[in-house]
PDB file of C-alpha atoms in Angstrom:
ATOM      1  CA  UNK A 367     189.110  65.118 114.808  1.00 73.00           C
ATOM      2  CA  UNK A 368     189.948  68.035 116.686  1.00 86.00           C
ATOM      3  CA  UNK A 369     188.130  71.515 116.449  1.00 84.00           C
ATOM      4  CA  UNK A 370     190.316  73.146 114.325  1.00 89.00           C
ATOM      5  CA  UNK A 371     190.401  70.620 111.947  1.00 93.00           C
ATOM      6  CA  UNK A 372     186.665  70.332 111.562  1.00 93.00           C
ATOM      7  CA  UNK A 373     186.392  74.321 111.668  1.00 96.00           C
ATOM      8  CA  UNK A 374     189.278  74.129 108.274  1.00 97.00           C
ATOM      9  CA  UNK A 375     186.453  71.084 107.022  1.00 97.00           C
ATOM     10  CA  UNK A 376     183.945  73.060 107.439  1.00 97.00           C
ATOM     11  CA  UNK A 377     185.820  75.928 105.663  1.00 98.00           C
ATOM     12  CA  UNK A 378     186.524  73.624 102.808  1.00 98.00           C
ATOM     13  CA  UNK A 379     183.051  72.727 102.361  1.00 98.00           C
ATOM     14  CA  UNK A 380     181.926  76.727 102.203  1.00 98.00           C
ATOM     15  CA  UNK A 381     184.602  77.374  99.683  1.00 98.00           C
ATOM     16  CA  UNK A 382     183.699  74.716  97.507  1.00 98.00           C
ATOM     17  CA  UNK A 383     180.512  75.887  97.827  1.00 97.00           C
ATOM     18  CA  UNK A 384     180.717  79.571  97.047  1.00 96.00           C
ATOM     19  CA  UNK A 385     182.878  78.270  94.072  1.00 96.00           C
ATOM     20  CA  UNK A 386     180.594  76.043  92.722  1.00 96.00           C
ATOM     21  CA  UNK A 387     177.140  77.796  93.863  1.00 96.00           C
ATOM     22  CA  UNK A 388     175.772  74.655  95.318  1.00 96.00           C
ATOM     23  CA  UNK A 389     175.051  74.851  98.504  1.00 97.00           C
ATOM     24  CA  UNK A 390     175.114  72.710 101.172  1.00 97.00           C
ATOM     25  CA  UNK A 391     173.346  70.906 104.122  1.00 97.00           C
ATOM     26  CA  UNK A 392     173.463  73.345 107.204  1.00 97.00           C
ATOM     27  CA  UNK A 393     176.288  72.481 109.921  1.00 97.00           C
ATOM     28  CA  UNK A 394     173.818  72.500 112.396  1.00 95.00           C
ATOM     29  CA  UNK A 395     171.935  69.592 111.274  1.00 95.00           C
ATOM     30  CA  UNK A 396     174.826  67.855 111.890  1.00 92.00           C
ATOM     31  CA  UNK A 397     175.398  69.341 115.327  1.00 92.00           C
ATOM     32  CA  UNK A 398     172.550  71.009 116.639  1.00 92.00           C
ATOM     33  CA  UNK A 399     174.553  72.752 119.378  1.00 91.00           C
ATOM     34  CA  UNK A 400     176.959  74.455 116.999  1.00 92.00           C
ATOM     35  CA  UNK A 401     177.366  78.100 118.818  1.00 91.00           C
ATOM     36  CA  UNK A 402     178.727  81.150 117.822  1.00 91.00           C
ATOM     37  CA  UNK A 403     182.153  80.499 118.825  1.00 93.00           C
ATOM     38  CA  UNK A 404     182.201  77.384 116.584  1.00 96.00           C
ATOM     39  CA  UNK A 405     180.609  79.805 113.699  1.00 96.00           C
ATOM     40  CA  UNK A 406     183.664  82.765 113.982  1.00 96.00           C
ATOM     41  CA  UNK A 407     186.470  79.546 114.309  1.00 97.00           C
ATOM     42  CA  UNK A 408     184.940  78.709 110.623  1.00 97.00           C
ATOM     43  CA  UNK A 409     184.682  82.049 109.719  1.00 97.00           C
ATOM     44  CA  UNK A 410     188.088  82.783 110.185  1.00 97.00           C
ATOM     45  CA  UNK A 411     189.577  79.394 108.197  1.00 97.00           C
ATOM     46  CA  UNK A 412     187.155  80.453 104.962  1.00 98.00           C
ATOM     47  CA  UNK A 413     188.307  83.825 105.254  1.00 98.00           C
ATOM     48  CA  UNK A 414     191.755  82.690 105.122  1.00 98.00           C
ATOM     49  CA  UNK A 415     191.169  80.348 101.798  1.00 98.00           C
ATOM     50  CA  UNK A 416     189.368  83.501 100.273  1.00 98.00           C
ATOM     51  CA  UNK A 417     192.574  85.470 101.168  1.00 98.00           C
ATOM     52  CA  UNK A 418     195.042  82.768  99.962  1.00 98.00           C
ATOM     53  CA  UNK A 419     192.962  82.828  96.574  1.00 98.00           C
ATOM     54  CA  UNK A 420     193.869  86.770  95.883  1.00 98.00           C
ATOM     55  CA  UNK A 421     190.999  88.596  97.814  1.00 98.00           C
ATOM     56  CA  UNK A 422     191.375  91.243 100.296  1.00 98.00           C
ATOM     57  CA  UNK A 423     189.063  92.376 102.982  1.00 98.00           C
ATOM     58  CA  UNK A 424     187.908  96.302 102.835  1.00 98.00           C
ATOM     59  CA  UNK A 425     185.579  96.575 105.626  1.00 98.00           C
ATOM     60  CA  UNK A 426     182.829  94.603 107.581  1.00 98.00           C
ATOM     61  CA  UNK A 427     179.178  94.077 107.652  1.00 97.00           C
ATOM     62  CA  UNK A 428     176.918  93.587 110.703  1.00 95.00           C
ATOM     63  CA  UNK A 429     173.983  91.398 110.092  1.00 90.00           C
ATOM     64  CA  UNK A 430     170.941  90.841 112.507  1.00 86.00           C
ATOM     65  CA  UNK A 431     171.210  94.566 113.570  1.00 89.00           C
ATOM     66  CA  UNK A 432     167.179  94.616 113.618  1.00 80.00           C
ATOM     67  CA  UNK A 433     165.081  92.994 116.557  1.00 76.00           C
ATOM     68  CA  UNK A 434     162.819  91.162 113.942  1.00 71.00           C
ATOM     69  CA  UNK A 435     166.164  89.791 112.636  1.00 73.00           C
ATOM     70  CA  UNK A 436     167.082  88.479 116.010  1.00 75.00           C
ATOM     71  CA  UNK A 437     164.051  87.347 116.987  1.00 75.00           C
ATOM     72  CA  UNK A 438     163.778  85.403 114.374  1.00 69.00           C
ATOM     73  CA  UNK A 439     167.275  83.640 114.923  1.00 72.00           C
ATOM     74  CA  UNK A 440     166.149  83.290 118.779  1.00 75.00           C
ATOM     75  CA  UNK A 441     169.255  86.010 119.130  1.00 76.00           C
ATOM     76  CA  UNK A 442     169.768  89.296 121.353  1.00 77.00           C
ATOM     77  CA  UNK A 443     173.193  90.717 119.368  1.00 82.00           C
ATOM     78  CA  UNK A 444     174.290  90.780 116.074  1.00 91.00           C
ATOM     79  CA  UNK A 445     176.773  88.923 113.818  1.00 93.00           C
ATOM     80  CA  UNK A 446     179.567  89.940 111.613  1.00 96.00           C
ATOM     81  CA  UNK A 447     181.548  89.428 108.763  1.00 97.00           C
ATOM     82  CA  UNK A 448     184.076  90.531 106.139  1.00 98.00           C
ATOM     83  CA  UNK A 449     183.232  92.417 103.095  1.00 98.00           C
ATOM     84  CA  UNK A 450     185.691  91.776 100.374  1.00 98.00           C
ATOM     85  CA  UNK A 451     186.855  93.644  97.194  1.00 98.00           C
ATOM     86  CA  UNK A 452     185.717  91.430  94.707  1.00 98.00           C
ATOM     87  CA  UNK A 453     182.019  91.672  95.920  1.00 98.00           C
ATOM     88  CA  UNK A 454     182.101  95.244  95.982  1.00 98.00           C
ATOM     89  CA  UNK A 455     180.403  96.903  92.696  1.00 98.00           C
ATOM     90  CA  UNK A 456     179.326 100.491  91.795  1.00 98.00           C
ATOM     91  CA  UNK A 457     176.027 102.409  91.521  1.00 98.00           C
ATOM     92  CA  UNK A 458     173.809 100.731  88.194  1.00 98.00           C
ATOM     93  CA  UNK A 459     175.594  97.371  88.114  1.00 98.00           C
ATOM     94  CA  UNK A 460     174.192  94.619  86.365  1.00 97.00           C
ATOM     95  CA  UNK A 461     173.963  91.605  88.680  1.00 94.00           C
ATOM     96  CA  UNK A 462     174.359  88.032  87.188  1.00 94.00           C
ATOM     97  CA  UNK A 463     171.925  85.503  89.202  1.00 94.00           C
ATOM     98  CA  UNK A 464     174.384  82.716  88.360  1.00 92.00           C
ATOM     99  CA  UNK A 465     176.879  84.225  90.390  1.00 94.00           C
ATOM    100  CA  UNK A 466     174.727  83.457  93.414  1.00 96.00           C
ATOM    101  CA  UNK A 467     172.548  80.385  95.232  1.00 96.00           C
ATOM    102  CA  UNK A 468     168.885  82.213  96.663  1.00 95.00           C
ATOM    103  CA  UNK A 469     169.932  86.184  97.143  1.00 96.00           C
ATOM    104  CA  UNK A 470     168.017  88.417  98.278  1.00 96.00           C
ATOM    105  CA  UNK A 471     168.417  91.993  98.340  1.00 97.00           C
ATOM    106  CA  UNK A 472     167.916  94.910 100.722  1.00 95.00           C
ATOM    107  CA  UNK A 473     169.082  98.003 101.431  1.00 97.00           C
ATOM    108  CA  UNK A 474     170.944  99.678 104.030  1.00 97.00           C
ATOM    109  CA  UNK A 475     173.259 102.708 105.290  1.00 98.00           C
ATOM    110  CA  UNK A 476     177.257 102.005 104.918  1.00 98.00           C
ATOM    111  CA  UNK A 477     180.028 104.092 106.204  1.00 98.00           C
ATOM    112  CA  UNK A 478     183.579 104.574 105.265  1.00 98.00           C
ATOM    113  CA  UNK A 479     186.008 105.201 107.948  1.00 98.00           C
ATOM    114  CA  UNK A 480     188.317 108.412 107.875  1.00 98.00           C
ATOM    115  CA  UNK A 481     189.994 107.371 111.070  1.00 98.00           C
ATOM    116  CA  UNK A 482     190.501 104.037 112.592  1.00 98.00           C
ATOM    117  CA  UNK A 483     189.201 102.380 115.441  1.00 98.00           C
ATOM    118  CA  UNK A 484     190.410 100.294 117.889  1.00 96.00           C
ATOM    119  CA  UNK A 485     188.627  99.015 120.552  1.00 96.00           C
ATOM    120  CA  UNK A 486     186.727  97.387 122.952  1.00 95.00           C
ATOM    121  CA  UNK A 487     185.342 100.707 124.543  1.00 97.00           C
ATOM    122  CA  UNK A 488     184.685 102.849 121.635  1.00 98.00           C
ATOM    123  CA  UNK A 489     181.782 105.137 122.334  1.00 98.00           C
ATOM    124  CA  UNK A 490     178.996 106.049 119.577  1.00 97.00           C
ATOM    125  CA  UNK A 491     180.405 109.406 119.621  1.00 97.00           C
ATOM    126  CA  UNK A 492     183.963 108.462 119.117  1.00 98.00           C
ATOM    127  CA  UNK A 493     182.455 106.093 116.417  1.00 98.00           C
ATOM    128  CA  UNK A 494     180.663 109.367 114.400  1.00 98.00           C
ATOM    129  CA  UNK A 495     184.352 111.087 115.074  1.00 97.00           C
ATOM    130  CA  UNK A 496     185.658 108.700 113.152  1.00 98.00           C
ATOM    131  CA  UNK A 497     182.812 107.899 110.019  1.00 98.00           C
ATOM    132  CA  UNK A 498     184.329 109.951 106.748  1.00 98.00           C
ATOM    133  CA  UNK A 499     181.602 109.395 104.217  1.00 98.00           C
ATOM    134  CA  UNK A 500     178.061 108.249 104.021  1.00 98.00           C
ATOM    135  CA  UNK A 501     176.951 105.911 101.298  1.00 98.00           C
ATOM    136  CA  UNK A 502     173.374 104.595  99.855  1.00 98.00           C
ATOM    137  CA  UNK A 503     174.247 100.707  99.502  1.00 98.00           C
ATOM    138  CA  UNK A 504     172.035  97.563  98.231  1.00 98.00           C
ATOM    139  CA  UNK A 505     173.087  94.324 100.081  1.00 97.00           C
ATOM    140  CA  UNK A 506     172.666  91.409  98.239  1.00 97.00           C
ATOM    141  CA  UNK A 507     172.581  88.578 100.816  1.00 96.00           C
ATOM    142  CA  UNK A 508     173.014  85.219  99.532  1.00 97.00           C
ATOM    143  CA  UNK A 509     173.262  81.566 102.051  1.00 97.00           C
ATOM    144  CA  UNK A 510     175.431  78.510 100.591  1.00 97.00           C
ATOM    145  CA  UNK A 511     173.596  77.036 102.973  1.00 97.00           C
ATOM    146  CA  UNK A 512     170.424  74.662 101.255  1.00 97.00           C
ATOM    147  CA  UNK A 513     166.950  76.737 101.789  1.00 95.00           C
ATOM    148  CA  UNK A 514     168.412  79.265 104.054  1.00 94.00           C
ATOM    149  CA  UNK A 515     167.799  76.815 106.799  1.00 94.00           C
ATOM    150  CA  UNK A 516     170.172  78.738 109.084  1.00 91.00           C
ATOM    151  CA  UNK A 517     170.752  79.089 112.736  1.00 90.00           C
ATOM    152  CA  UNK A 518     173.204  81.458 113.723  1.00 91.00           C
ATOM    153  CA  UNK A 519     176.403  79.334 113.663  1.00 94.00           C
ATOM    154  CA  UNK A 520     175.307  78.434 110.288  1.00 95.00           C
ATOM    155  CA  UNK A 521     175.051  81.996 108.961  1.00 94.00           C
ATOM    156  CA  UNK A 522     178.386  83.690 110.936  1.00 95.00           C
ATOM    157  CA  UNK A 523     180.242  80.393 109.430  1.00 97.00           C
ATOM    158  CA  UNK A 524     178.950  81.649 106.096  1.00 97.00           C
ATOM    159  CA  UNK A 525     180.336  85.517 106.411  1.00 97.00           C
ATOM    160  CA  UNK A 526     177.099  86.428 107.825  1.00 95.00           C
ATOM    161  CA  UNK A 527     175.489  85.262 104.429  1.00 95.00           C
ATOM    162  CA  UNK A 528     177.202  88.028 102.673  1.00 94.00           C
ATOM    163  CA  UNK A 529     177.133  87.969  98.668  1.00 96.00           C
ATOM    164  CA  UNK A 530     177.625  91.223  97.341  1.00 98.00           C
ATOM    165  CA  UNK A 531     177.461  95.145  97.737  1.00 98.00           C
ATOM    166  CA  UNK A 532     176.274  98.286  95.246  1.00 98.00           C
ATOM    167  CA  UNK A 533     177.555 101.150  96.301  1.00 98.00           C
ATOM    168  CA  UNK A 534     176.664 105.126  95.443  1.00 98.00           C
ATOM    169  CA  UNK A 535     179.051 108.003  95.718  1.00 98.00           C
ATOM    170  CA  UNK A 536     179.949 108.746  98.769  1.00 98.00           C
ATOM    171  CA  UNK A 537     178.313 112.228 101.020  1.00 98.00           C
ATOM    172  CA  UNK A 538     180.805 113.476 103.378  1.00 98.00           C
ATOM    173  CA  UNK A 539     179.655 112.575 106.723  1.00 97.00           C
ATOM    174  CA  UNK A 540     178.496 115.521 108.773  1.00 93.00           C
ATOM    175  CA  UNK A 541     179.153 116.056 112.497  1.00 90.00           C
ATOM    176  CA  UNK A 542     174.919 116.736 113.499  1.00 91.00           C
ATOM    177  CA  UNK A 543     173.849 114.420 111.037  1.00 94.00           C
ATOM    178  CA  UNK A 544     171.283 111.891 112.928  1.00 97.00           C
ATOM    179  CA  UNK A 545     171.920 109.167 111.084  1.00 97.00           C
ATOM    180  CA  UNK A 546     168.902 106.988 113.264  1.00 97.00           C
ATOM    181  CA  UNK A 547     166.084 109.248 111.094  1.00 97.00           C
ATOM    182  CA  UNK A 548     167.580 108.955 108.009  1.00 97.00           C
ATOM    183  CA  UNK A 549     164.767 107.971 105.454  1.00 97.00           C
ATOM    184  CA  UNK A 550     164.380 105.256 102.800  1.00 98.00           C
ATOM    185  CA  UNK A 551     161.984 104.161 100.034  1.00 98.00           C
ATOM    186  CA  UNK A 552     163.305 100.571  98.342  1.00 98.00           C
ATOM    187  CA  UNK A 553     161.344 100.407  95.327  1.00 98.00           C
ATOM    188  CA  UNK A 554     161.084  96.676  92.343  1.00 98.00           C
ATOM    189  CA  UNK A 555     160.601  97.584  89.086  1.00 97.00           C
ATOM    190  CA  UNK A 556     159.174 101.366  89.906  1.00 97.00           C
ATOM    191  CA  UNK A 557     156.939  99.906  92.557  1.00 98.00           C
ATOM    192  CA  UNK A 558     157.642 100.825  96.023  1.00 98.00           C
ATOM    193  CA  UNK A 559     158.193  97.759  97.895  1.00 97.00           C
ATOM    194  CA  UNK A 560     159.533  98.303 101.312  1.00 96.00           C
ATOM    195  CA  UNK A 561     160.577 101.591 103.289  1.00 97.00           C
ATOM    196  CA  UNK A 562     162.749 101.951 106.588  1.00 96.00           C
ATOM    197  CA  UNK A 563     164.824 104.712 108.605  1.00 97.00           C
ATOM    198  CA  UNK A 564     168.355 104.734 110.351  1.00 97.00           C
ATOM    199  CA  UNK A 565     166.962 103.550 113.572  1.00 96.00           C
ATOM    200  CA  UNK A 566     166.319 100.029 111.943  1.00 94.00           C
ATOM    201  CA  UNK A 567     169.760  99.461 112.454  1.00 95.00           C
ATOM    202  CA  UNK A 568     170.719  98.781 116.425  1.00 94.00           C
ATOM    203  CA  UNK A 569     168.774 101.967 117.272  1.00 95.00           C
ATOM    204  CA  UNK A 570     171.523 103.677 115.400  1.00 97.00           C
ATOM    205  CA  UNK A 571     173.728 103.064 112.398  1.00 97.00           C
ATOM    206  CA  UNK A 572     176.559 104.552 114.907  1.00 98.00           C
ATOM    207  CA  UNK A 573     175.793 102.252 116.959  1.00 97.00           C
ATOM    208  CA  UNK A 574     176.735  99.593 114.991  1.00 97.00           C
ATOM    209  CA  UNK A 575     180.004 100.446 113.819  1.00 98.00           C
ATOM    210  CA  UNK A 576     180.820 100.882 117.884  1.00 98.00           C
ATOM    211  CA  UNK A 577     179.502  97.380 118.605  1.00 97.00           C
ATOM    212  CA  UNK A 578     181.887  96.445 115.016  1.00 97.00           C
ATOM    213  CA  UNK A 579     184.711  97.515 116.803  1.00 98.00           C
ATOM    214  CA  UNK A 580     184.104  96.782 119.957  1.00 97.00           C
ATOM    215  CA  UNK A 581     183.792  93.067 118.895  1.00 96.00           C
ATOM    216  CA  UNK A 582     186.390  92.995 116.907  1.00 96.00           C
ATOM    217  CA  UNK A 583     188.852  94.598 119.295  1.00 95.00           C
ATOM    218  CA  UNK A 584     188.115  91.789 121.422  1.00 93.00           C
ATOM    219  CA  UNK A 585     190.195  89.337 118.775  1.00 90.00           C
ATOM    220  CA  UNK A 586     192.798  91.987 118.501  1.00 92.00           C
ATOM    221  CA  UNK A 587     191.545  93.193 115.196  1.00 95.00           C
ATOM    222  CA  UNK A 588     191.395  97.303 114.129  1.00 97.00           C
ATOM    223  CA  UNK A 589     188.802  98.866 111.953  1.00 98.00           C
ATOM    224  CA  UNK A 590     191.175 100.749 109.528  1.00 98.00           C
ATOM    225  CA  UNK A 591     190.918 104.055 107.741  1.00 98.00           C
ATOM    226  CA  UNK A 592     189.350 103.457 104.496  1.00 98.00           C
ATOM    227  CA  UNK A 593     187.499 100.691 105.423  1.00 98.00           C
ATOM    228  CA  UNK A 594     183.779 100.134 104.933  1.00 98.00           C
ATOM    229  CA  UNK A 595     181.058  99.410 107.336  1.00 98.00           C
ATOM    230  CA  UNK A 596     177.854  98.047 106.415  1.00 98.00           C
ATOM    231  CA  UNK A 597     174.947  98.698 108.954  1.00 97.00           C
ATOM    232  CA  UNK A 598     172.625  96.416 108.731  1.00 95.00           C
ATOM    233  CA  UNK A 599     169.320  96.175 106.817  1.00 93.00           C
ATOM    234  CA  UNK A 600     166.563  98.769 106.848  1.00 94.00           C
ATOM    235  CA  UNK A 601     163.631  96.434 105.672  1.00 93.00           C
ATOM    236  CA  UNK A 602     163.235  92.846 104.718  1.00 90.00           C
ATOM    237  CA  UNK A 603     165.432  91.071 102.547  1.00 92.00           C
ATOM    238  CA  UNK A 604     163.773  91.247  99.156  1.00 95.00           C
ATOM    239  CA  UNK A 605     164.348  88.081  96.593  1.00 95.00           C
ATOM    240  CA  UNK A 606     165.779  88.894  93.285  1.00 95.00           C
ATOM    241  CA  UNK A 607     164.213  87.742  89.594  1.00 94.00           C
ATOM    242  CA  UNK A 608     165.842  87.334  85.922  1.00 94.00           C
ATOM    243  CA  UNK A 609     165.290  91.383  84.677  1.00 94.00           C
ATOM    244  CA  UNK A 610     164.628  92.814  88.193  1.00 96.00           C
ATOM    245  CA  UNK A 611     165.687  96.126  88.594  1.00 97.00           C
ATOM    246  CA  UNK A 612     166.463  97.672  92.516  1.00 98.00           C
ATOM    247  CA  UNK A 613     166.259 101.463  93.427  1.00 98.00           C
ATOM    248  CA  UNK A 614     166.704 102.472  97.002  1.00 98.00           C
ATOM    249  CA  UNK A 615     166.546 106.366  97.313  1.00 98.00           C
ATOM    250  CA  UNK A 616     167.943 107.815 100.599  1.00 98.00           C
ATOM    251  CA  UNK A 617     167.306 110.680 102.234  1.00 96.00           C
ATOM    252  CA  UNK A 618     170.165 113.096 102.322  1.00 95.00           C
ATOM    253  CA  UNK A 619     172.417 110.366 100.436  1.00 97.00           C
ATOM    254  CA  UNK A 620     170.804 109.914  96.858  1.00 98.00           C
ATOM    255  CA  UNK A 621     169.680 106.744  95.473  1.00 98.00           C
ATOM    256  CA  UNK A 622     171.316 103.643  94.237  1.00 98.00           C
ATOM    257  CA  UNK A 623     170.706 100.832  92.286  1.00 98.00           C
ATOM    258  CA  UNK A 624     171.028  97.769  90.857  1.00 98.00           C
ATOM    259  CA  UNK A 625     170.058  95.602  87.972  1.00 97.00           C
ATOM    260  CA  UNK A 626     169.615  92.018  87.974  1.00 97.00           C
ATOM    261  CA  UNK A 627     170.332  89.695  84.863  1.00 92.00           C
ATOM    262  CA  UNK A 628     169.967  86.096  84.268  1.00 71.00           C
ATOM    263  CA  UNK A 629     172.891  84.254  82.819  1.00 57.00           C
ATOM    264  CA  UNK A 630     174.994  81.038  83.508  1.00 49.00           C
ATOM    265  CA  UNK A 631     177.966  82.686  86.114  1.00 47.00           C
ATOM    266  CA  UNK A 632     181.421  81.704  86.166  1.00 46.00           C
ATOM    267  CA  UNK A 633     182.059  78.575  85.625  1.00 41.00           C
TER     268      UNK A 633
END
């Protein structure tokens, strides 16, 4: 077969899988040399499916933005992947675990764009000229890949394990806000579980959404006005249980938060 038609397999399989919620064996067990070429080339035929079945994309999230991340995934940059409207719910939401495989949670700082941005060569600072409104989100992360047993292919074949996103009301973004020192306590059930700052994120959340469309500029692709970005975790992913209930509280930004219920999903 020829490599697009195994990326569109591939693809197929993922689908299937995020339809179904049974995941499957990693690709790289199959081919240990998968890279992240091969990962984006599936990335881009599930994206397509998703599209052809009525979603839309409304921004991007960066994953492995952290060095423990990376290190972990034998990496030294991060990965990407859409973030689409029908995974996108607001402050409080009640989260049905049968609508996932194994997420986890975590939080992290997301911006939404008043400008776009095209690049490659889009500074940090052109990046903050361009950031509209902070928001306090809750990533939850999920793999339709068995066990999490993912290399990086794996994961950027899988839109950078992205399941879902809580979002707060939006701040307006601020032109001397240092985004790198912003605080955050990530608390279980009123019990304070994990705590991080900006800088968690690439050094800087700004950072990220430079190196978003930096990347993405390279495939002829625009970050748009309106759009979200989603920086990156602050902390380590957190797993979710049946009657959970998630608070992250931000400095400057508020808190937000999620509830998690047990139930069957869609079928």
């Amino acid at each position: 077969m020829s490599a697009e038609t195994v990326a569109r397999t591939r693809a197929r399989a993922l689908h299937t899988a995020r339809a179904t919620r049974t995941a499957i064996a990693p690709f790289t067990d199959e081919n240990p040399e998968l890279g992240l070429r091969e990962g984006y080339e599936i990335q881009r035929e599930l994206i397509a499916l998703l599209l052809a079945d009525g979603d839309r994309v409304v921004g991007y999230k960066a994953g492995l933005t952290s060095k423990p991340m990376q290190a972990m995934l034998g990496v030294t940059t991060p990965d990407y992947g859409p973030v689409l409207a029908s995974t996108v719910h607001p402050d409080g939401a009640r989260i049905d675990l049968g609508d996932f495989i194994a997420p986890r949670v975590e939080a992290e700082i997301v911006f939404r764009l008043a400008t776009p941005l095209r690049g490659p060569g889009v500074t940090v600072e052109q990046a903050r000229a361009a950031v509209g409104e902070v928001i306090a989100g809750l990533e939850i992360v999920d793999s339709r890949i068995a066990g999490w047993r993912i290399l990086l292919a794996d994961t950027v074949a899988d839109l950078a394990s992205n399941g879902a996103v809580v979002l707060a009301d939006a701040v307006p973004a601020k032109p001397d806000d240092d985004y790198r020192l912003l605080g955050m306590a990530f608390s279980r059930n009123d019990e304070l579980v994990a705590t991080g700052a900006g800088a968690a994120a690439l050094g800087d959340p700004l950072a990220v959404v430079a190196w978003l469309a930096n990347t993405l500029g390279e495939h002829g692709v625009v970050l748009e006005a309106g759009q979200l970005i989603m920086t990156g975790a602050l902390h380590a992913a957190v797993p979710l249980a049946p009657g959970d209930s998630f608070v992250a509280e931000f400095d400057r930004l508020g808190t937000v938060r999620l509830d998690v219920a047990a139930g069957e999903g869609k079928p």
